[in-house]
Every structure is written in C-alpha cells, then in structure tokens.
mmCIF file with all atom_site columns, C-alpha atoms in Angstrom:
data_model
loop_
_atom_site.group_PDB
_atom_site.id
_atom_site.type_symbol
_atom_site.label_atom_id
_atom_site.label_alt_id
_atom_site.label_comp_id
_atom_site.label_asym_id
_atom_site.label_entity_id
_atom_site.label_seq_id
_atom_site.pdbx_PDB_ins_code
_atom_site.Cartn_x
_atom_site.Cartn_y
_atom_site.Cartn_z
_atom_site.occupancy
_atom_site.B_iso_or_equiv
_atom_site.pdbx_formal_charge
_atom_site.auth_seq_id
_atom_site.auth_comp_id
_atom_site.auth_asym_id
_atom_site.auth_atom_id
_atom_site.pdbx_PDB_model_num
ATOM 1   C CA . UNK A 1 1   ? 103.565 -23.482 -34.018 1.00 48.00 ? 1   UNK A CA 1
ATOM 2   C CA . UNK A 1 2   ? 101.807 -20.341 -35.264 1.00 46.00 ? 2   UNK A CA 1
ATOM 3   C CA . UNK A 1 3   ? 100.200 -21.951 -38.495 1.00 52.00 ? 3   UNK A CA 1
ATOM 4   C CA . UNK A 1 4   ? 98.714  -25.049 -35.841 1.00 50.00 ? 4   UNK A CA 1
ATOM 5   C CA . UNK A 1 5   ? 96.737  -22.330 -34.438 1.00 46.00 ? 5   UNK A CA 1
ATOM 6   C CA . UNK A 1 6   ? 93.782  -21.808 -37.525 1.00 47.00 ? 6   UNK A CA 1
ATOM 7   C CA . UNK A 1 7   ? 93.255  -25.855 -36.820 1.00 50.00 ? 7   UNK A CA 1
ATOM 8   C CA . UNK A 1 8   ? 93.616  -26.281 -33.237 1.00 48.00 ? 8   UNK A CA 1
ATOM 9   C CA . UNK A 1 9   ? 90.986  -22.878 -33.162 1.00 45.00 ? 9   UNK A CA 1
ATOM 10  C CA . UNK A 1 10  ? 88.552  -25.024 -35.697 1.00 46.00 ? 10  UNK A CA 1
ATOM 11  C CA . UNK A 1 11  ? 88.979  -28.026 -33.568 1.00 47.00 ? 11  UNK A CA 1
ATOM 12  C CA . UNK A 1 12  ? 88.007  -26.657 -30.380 1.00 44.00 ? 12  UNK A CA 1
ATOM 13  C CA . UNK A 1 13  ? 84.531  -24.987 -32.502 1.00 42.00 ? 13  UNK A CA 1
ATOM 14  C CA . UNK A 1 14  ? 83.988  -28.388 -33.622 1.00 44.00 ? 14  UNK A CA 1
ATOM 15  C CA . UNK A 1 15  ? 84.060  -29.940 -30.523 1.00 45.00 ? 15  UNK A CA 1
ATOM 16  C CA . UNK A 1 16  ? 82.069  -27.517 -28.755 1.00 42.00 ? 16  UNK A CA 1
ATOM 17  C CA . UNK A 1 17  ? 78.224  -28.698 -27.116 1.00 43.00 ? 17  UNK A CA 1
ATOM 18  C CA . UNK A 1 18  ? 76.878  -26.516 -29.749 1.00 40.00 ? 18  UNK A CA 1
ATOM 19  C CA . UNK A 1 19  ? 78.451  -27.825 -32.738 1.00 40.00 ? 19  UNK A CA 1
ATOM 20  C CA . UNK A 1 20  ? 78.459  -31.191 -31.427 1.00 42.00 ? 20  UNK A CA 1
ATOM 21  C CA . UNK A 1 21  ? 74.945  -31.744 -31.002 1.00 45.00 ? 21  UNK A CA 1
ATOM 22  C CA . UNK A 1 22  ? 73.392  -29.745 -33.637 1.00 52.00 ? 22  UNK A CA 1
ATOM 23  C CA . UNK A 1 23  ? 69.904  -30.316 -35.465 1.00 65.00 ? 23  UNK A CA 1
ATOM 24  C CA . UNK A 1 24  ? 70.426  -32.744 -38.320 1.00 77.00 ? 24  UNK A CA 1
ATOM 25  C CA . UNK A 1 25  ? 67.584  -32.429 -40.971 1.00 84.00 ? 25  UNK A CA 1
ATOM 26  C CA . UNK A 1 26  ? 65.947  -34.895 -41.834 1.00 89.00 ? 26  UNK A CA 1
ATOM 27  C CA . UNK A 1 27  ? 66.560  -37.192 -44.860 1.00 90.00 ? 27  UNK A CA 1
ATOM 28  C CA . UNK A 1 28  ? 65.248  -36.840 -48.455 1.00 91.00 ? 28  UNK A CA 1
ATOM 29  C CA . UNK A 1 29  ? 61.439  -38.533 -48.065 1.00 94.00 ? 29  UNK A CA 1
ATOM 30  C CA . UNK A 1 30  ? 61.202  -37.969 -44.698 1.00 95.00 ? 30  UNK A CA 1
ATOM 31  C CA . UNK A 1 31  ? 59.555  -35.199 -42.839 1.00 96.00 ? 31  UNK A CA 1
ATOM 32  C CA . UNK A 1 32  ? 59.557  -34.308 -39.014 1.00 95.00 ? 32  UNK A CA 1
ATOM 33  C CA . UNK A 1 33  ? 56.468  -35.184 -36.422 1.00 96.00 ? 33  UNK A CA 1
ATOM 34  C CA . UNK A 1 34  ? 56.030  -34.825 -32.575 1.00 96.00 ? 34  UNK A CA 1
ATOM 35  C CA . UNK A 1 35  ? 56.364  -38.054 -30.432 1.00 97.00 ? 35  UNK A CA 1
ATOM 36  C CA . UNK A 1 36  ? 54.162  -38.833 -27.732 1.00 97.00 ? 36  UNK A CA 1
ATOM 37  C CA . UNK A 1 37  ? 53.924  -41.669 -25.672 1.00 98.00 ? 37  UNK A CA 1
ATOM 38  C CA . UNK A 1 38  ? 50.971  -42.931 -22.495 1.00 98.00 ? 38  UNK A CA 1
ATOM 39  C CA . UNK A 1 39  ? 51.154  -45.856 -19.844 1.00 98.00 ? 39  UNK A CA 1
ATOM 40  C CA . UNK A 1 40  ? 48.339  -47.464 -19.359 1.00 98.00 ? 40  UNK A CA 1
ATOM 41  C CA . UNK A 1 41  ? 47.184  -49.652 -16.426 1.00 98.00 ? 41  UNK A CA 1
ATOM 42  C CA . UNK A 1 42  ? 48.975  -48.491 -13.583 1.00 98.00 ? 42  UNK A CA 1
ATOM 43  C CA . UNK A 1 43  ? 46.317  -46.871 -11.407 1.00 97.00 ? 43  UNK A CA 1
ATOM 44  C CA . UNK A 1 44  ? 44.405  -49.761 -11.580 1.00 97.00 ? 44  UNK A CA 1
ATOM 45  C CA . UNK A 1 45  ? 47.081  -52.095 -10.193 1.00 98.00 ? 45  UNK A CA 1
ATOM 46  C CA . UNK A 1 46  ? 48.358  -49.348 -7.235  1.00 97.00 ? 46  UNK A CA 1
ATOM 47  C CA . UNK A 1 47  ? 46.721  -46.353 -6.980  1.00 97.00 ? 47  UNK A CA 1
ATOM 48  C CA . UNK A 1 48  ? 49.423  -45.252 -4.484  1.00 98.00 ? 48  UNK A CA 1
ATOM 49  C CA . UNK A 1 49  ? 52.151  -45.312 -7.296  1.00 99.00 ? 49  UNK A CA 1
ATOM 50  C CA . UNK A 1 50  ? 53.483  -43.323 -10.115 1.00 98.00 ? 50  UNK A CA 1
ATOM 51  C CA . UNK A 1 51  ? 55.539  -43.344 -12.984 1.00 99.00 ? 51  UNK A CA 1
ATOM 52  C CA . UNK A 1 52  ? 58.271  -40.225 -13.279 1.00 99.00 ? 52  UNK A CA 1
ATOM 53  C CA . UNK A 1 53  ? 59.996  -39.420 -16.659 1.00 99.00 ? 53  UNK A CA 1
ATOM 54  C CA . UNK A 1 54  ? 63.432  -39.030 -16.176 1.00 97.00 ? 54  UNK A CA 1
ATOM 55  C CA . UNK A 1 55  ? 65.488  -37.846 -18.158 1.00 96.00 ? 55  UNK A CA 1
ATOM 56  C CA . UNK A 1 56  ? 62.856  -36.385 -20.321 1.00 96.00 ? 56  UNK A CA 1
ATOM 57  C CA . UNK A 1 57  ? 62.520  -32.794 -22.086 1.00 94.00 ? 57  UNK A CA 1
ATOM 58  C CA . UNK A 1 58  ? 60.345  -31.125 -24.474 1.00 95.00 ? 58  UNK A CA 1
ATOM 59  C CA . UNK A 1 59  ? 63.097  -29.228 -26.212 1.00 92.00 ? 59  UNK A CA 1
ATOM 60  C CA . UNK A 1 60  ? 63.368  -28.864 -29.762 1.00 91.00 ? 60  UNK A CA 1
ATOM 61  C CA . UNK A 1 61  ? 66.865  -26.931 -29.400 1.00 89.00 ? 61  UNK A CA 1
ATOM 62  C CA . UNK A 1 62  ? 68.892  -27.271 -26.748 1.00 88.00 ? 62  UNK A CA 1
ATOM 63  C CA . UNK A 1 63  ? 69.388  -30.665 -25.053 1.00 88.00 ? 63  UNK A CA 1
ATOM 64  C CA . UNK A 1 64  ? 67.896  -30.577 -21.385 1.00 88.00 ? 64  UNK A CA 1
ATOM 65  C CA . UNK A 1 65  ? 67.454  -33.072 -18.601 1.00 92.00 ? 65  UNK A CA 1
ATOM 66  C CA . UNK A 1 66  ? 64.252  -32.906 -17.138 1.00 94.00 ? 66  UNK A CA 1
ATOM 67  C CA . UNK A 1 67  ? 61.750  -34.733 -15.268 1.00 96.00 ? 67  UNK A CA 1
ATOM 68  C CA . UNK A 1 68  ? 57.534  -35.191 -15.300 1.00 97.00 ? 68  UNK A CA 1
ATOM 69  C CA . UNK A 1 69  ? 55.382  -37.490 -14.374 1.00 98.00 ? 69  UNK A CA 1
ATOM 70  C CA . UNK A 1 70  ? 53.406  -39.535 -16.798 1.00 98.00 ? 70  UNK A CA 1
ATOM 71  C CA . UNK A 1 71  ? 50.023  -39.871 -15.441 1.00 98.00 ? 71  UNK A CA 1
ATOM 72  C CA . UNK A 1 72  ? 47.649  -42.936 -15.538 1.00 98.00 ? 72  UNK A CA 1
ATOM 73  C CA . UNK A 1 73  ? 46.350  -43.131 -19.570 1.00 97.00 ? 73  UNK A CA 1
ATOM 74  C CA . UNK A 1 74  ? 47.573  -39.773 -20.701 1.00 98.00 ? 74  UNK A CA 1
ATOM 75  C CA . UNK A 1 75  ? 49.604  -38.779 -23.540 1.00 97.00 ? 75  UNK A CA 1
ATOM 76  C CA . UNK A 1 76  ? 53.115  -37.931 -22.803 1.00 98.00 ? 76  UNK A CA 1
ATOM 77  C CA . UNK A 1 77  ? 55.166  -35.662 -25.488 1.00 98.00 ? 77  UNK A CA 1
ATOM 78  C CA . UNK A 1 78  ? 58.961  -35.709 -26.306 1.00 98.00 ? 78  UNK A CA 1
ATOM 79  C CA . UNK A 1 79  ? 61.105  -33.111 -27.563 1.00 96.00 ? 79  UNK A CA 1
ATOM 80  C CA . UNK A 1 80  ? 63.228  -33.473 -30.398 1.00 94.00 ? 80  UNK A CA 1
ATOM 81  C CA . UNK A 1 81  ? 66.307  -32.920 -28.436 1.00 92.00 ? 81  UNK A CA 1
ATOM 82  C CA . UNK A 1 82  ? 64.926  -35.102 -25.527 1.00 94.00 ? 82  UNK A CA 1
ATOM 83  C CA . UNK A 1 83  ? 67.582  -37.254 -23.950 1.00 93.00 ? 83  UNK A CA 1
ATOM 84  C CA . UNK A 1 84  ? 66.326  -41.150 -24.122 1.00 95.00 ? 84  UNK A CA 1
ATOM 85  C CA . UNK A 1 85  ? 63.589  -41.130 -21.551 1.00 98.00 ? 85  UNK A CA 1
ATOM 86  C CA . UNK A 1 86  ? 63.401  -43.595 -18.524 1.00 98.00 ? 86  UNK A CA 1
ATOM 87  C CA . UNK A 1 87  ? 60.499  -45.465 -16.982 1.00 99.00 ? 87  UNK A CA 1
ATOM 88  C CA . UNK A 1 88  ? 60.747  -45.013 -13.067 1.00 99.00 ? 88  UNK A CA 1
ATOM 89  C CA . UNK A 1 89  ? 57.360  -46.056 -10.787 1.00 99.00 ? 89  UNK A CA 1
ATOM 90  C CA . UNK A 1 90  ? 58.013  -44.344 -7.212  1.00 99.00 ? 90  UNK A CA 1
ATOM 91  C CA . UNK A 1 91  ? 54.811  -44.255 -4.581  1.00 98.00 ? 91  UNK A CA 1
ATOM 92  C CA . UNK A 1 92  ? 53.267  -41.166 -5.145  1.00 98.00 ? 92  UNK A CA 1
ATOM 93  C CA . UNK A 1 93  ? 53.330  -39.624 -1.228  1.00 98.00 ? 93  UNK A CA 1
ATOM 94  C CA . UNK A 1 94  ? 57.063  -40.018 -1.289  1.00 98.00 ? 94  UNK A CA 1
ATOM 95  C CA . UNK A 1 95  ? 57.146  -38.440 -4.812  1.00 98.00 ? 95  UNK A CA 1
ATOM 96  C CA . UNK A 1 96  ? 54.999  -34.914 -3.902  1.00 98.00 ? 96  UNK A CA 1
ATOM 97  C CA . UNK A 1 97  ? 57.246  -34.797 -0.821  1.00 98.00 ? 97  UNK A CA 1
ATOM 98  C CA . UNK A 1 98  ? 60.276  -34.751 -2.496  1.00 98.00 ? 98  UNK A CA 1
ATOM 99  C CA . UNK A 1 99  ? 59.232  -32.042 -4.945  1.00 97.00 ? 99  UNK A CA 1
ATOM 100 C CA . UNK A 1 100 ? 58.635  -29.915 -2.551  1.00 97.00 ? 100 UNK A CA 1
ATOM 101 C CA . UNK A 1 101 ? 62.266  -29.165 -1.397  1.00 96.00 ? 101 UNK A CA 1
ATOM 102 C CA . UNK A 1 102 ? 64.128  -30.693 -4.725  1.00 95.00 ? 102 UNK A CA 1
ATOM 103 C CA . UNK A 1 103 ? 66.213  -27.964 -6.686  1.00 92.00 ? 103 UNK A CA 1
ATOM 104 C CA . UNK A 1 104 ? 66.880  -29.034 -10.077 1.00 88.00 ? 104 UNK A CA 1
ATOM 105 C CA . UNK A 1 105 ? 70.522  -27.951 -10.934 1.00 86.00 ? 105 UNK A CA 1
ATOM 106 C CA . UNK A 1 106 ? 70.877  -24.824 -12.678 1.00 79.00 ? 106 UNK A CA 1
ATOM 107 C CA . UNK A 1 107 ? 71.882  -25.637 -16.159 1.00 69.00 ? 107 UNK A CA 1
ATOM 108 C CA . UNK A 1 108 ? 69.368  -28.047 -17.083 1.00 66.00 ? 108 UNK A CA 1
ATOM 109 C CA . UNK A 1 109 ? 71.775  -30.346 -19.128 1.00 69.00 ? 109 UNK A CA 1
ATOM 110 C CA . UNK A 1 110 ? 73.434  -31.840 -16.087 1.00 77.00 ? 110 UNK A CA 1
ATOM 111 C CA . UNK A 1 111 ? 72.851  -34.365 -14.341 1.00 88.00 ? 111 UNK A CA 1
ATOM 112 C CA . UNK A 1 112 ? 70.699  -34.343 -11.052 1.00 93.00 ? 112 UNK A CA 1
ATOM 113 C CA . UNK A 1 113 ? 72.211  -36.498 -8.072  1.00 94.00 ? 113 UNK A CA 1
ATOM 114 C CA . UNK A 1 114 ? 69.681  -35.648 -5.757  1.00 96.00 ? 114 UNK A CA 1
ATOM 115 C CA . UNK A 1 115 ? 66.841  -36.617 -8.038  1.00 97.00 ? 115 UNK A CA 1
ATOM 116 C CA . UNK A 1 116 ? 69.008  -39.825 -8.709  1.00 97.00 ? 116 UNK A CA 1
ATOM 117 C CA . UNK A 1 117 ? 68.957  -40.736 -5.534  1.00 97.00 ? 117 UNK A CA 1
ATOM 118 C CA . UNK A 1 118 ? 65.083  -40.251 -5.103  1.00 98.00 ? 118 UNK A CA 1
ATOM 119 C CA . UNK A 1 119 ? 64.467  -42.312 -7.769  1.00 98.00 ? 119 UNK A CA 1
ATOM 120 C CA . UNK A 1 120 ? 67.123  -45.649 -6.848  1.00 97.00 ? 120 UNK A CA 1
ATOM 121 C CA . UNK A 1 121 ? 65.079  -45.995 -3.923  1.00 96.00 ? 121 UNK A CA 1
ATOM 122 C CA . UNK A 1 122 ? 61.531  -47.244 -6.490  1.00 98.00 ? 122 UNK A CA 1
ATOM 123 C CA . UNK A 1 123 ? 61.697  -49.173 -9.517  1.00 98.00 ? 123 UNK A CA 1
ATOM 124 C CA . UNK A 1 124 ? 62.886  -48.533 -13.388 1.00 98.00 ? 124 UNK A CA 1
ATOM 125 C CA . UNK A 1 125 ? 60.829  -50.080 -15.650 1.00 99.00 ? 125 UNK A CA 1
ATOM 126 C CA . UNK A 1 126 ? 61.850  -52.440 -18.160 1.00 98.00 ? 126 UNK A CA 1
ATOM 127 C CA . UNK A 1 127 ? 60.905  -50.714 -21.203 1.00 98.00 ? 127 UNK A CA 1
ATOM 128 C CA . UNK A 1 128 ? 60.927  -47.693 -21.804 1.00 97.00 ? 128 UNK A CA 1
ATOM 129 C CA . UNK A 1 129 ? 59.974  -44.918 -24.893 1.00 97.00 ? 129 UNK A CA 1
ATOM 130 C CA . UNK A 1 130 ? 61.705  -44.562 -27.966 1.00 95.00 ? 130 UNK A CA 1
ATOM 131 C CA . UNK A 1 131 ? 61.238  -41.614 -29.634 1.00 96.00 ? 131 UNK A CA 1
ATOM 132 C CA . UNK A 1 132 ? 61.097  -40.926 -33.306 1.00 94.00 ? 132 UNK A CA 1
ATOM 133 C CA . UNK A 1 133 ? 60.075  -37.636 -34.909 1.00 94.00 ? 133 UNK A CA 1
ATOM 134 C CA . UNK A 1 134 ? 60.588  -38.838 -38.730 1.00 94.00 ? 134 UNK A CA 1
ATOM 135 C CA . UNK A 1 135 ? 57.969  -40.198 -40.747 1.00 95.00 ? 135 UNK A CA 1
ATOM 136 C CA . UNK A 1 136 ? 58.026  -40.843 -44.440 1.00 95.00 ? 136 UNK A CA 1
ATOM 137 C CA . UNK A 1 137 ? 56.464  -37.710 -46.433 1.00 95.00 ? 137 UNK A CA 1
ATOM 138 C CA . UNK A 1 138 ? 53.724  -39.805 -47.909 1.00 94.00 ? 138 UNK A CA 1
ATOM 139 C CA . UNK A 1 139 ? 52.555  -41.118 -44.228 1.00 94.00 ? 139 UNK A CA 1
ATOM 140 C CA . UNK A 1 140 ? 49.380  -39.082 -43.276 1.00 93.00 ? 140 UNK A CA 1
ATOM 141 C CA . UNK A 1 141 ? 50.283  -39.415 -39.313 1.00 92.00 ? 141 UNK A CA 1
ATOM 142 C CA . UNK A 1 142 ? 50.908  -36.144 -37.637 1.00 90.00 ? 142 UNK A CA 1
ATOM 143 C CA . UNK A 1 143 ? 52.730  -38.204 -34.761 1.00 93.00 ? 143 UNK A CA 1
ATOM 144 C CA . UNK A 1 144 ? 54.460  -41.074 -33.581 1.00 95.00 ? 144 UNK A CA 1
ATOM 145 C CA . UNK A 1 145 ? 52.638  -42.622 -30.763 1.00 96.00 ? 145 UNK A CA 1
ATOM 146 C CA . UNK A 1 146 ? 53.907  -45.904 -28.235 1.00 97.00 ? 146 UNK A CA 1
ATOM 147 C CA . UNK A 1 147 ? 51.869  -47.252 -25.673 1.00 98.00 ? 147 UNK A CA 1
ATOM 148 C CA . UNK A 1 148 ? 52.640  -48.947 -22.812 1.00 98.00 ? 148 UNK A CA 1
ATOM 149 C CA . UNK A 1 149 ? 51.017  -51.138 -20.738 1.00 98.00 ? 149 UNK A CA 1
ATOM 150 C CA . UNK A 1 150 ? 51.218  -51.989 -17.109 1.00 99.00 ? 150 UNK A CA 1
ATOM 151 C CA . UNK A 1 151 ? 51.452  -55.660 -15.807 1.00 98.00 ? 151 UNK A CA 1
ATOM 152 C CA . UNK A 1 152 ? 53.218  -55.408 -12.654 1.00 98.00 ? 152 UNK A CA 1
ATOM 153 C CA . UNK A 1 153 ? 54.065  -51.882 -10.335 1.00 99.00 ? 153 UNK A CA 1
ATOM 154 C CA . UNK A 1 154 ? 55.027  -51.877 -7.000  1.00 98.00 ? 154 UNK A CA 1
ATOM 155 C CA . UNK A 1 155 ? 57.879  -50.500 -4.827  1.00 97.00 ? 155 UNK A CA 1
ATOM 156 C CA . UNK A 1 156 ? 60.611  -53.030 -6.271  1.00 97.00 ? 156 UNK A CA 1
ATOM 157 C CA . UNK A 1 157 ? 59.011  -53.767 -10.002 1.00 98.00 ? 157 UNK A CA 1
ATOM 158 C CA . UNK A 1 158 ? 57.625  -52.242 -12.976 1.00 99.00 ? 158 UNK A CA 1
ATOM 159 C CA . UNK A 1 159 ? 57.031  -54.156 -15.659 1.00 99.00 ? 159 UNK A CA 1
ATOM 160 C CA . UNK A 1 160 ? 55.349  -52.866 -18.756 1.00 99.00 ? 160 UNK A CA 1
ATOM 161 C CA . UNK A 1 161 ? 54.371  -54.672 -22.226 1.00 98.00 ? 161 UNK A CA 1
ATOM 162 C CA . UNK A 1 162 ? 54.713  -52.408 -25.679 1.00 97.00 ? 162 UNK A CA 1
ATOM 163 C CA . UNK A 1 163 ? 51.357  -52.737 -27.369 1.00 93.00 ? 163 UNK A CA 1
ATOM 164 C CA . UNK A 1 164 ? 52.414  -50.738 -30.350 1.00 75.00 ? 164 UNK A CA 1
ATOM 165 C CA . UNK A 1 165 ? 55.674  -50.603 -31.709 1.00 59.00 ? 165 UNK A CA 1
ATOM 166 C CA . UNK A 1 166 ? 57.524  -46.910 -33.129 1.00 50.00 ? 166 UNK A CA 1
ATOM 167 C CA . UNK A 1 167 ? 57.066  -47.162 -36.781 1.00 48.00 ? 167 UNK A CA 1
ATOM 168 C CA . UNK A 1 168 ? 58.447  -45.429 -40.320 1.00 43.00 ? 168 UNK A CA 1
ATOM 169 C CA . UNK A 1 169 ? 61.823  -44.782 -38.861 1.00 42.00 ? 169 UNK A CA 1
ATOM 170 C CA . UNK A 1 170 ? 64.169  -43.025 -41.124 1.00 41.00 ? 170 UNK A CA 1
ATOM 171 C CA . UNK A 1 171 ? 65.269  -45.223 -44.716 1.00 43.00 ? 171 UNK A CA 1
ATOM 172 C CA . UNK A 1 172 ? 68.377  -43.987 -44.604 1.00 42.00 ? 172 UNK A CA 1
ATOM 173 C CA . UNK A 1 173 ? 71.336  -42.105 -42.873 1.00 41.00 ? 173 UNK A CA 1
ATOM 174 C CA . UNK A 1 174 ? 69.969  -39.150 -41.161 1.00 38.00 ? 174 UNK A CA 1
ATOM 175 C CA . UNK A 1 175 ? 69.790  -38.817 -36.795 1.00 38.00 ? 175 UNK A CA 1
ATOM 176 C CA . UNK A 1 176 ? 66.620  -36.608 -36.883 1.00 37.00 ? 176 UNK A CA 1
ATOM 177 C CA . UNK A 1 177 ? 64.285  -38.890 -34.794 1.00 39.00 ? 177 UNK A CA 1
ATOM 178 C CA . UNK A 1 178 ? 67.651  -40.021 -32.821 1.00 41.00 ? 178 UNK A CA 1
ATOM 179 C CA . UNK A 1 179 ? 68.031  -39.373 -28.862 1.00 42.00 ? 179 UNK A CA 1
ATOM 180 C CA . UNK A 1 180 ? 70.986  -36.608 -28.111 1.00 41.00 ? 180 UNK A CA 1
ATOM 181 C CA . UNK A 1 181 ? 73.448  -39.353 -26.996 1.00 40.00 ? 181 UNK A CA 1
ATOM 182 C CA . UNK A 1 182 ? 72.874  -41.098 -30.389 1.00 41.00 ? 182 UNK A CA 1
ATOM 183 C CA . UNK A 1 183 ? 73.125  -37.682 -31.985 1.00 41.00 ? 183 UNK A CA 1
ATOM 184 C CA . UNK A 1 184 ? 76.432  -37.337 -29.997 1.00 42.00 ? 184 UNK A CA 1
ATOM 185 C CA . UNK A 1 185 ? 78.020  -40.504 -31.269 1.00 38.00 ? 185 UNK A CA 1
ATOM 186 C CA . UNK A 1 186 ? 77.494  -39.702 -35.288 1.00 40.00 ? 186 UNK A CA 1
ATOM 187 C CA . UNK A 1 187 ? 78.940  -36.439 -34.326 1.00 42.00 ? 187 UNK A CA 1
ATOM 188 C CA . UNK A 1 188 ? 81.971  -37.552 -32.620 1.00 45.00 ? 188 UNK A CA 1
ATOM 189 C CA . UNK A 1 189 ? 82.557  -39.805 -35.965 1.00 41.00 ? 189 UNK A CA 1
ATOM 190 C CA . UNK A 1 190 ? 82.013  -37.057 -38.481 1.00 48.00 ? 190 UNK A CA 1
ATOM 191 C CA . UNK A 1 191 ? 84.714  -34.915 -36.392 1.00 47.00 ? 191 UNK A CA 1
ATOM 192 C CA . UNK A 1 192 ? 87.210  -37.273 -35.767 1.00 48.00 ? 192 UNK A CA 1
ATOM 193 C CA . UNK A 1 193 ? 87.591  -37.427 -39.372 1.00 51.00 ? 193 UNK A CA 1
ATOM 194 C CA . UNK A 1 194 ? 87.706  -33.683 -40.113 1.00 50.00 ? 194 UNK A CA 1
ATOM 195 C CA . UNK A 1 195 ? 90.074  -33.024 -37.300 1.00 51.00 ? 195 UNK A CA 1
ATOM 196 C CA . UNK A 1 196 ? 92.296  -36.105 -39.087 1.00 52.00 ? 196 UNK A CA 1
ATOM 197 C CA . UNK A 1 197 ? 92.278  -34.080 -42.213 1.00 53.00 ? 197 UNK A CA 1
ATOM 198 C CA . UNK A 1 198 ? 93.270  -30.969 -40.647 1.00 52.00 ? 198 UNK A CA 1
ATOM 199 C CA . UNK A 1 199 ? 96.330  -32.381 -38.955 1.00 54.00 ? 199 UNK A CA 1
ATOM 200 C CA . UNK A 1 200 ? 97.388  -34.312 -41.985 1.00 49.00 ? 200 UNK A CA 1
ATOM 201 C CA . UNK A 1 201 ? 96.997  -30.498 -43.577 1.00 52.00 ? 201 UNK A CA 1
ATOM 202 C CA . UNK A 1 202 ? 99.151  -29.069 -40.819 1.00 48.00 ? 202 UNK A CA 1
ATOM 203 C CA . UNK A 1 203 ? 101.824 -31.751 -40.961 1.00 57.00 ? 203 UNK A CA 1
ATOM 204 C CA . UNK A 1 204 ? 102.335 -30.947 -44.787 1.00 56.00 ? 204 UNK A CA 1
ATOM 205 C CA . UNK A 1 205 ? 102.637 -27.410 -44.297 1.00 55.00 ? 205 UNK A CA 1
ATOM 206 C CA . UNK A 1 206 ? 105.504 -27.480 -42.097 1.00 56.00 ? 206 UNK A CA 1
ATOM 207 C CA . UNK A 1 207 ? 107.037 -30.070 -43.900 1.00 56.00 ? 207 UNK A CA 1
ATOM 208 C CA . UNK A 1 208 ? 106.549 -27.661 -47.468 1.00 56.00 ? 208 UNK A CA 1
#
C-alpha cells in the first residue's frame, strides 16, 4: 500500500487546476500576439441595447470568468487564458441596473448564477469570438483582430455576420492560442496516459 503512495501523491499534482491548465508555449515558427475583437453596427440598429462579454477575461495566467461590455465599434481584448467568450445583447437600462447590486463570486473562476440569470432573460448571439494569440514568426501583425457585424439586435435576437475571419492559427500541435476548456481537454489526454504508466509501474513492483 505504502509504495502506491509516491504515485497516487504525483497523481493528485497532476490533476490539480494548476497543473492542469498550465501555459503551453507556443510551437516552433510560431510566436505569441494579443487578440482583440469589435462589433460593429449595433447602436445604429437599437440604441437602447448592448452587447455584454461573458465569460470573458484579460488574464494571461490564471483562468478567470469575467464579464464587460463591448461597446458600439470599439476594440475588445482577450486574455490568453480567457475562457471562450460569449455574445449576449441585453437593453442597456436593465443592464446598468443590474450592476449596481450584482456581486461577482469571490473566486473569479466560478461560475456566476446570478449573472446567468440576468443574461437568459436577452439574447446570445450567434457568433461569437475566437481567440487566437499565435501567429507565424514571419507574420508582421502584432494582433489577431475579428470583426463583427450587426444585422439584427433586439430583446429576443442577435444576429451578427464575421467580416474577417481569425487567421495564421498554429501549423502544428501546440494549445497556445486555444480557449482554457480546449487547454483542459489536451491536458486531461496527456495525464491519463502518465497516470496509466504509473499504475502499470506500481502493479510491477508489487508483483517483483
């Protein structure tokens, strides 16, 4: 039982938050940029809506779930550790009201009923950013860059076209311009396999 304890101690460190969702360099050729993204149009077809960003974080470490608001034609940055952000148009009274009592939960990686609830009673959009931070070395860009825009926003729809698509994602297996719960996923595959090794290791030391 005693000699189990080295792996099952190595196990739990690999499947720790910390371990799990580590920064992953990024691949030979490749070289790391910020994101940004904008909406355009959506002022112009209601002035009495807006678009909120959730989940959405500027983090380059720890993951974080956050939310901001992504005003009418303005750039909109993403961390590197961003969860996938979401498109959500809400009118913009209700919105200021509700930040005005809302208290985000305290560790900033969970999730946030009450702001869930806020935002089920608008509209998610259908598309929505998808953030890449790595570039090929030779591109001269000094960040990726989508825009949206808006064709339809009201209390029940948001509908958005892509005018530019994300370009020079990675050429080969590295998750550096991947969203945490893609990070999470090549993770959980990489350990899996170690913690198969280490129980095949165990097994033939208390068999020797």
């Amino acid at each position: 039982m005693f000699r189990s304890l080295p792996a099952l101690a190595l196990a739990l460190a690999l499947f720790s938050p910390a371990f799990a969702r580590a920064d992953v360099p990024p691949p030979d050729g490749q070289r790391r940029v910020s994101y940004r993204f904008r909406v355009d149009g959506v002022a112009k077809l209601s002035p009495d809506h807006i678009i909120v960003v959730y989940p959405w974080s500027l983090s380059n470490g720890a993951p974080t779930r956050e939310q901001t608001v992504a005003p009418d034609g303005e750039w909109v940055s993403v961390g590197r550790r961003s969860y996938r952000p979401e498109l959500h148009v809400v009118r913009k009274a209700d919105y200021e009201e509700f930040v005005k009592t809302h208290v985000a939960p305290e560790g900033r990686e969970q999730d946030d009923p009450a702001l869930d609830a806020f935002l089920s009673k608008g509209a998610k959009c259908n598309l929505g950013p998808m953030p890449n931070h790595t570039i090929s070395e030779d591109d001269p860009r000094s960040a990726v860059e989508e825009i949206f825009v808006a064709q339809t926003i009201s209390d029940t729809s948001c509908v958005l076209t892509r005018v530019n698509t994300r370009a020079n994602a990675p050429k080969s297996g590295g998750c550096a311009g991947c969203t945490t719960s893609d990070n999470q996923v090549a993770s959980g595959i990489g350990l899996a396999g170690l913690l198969f090794g280490l129980g095949v290791l165990v097994r033939r030391r208390r068999r020797g």
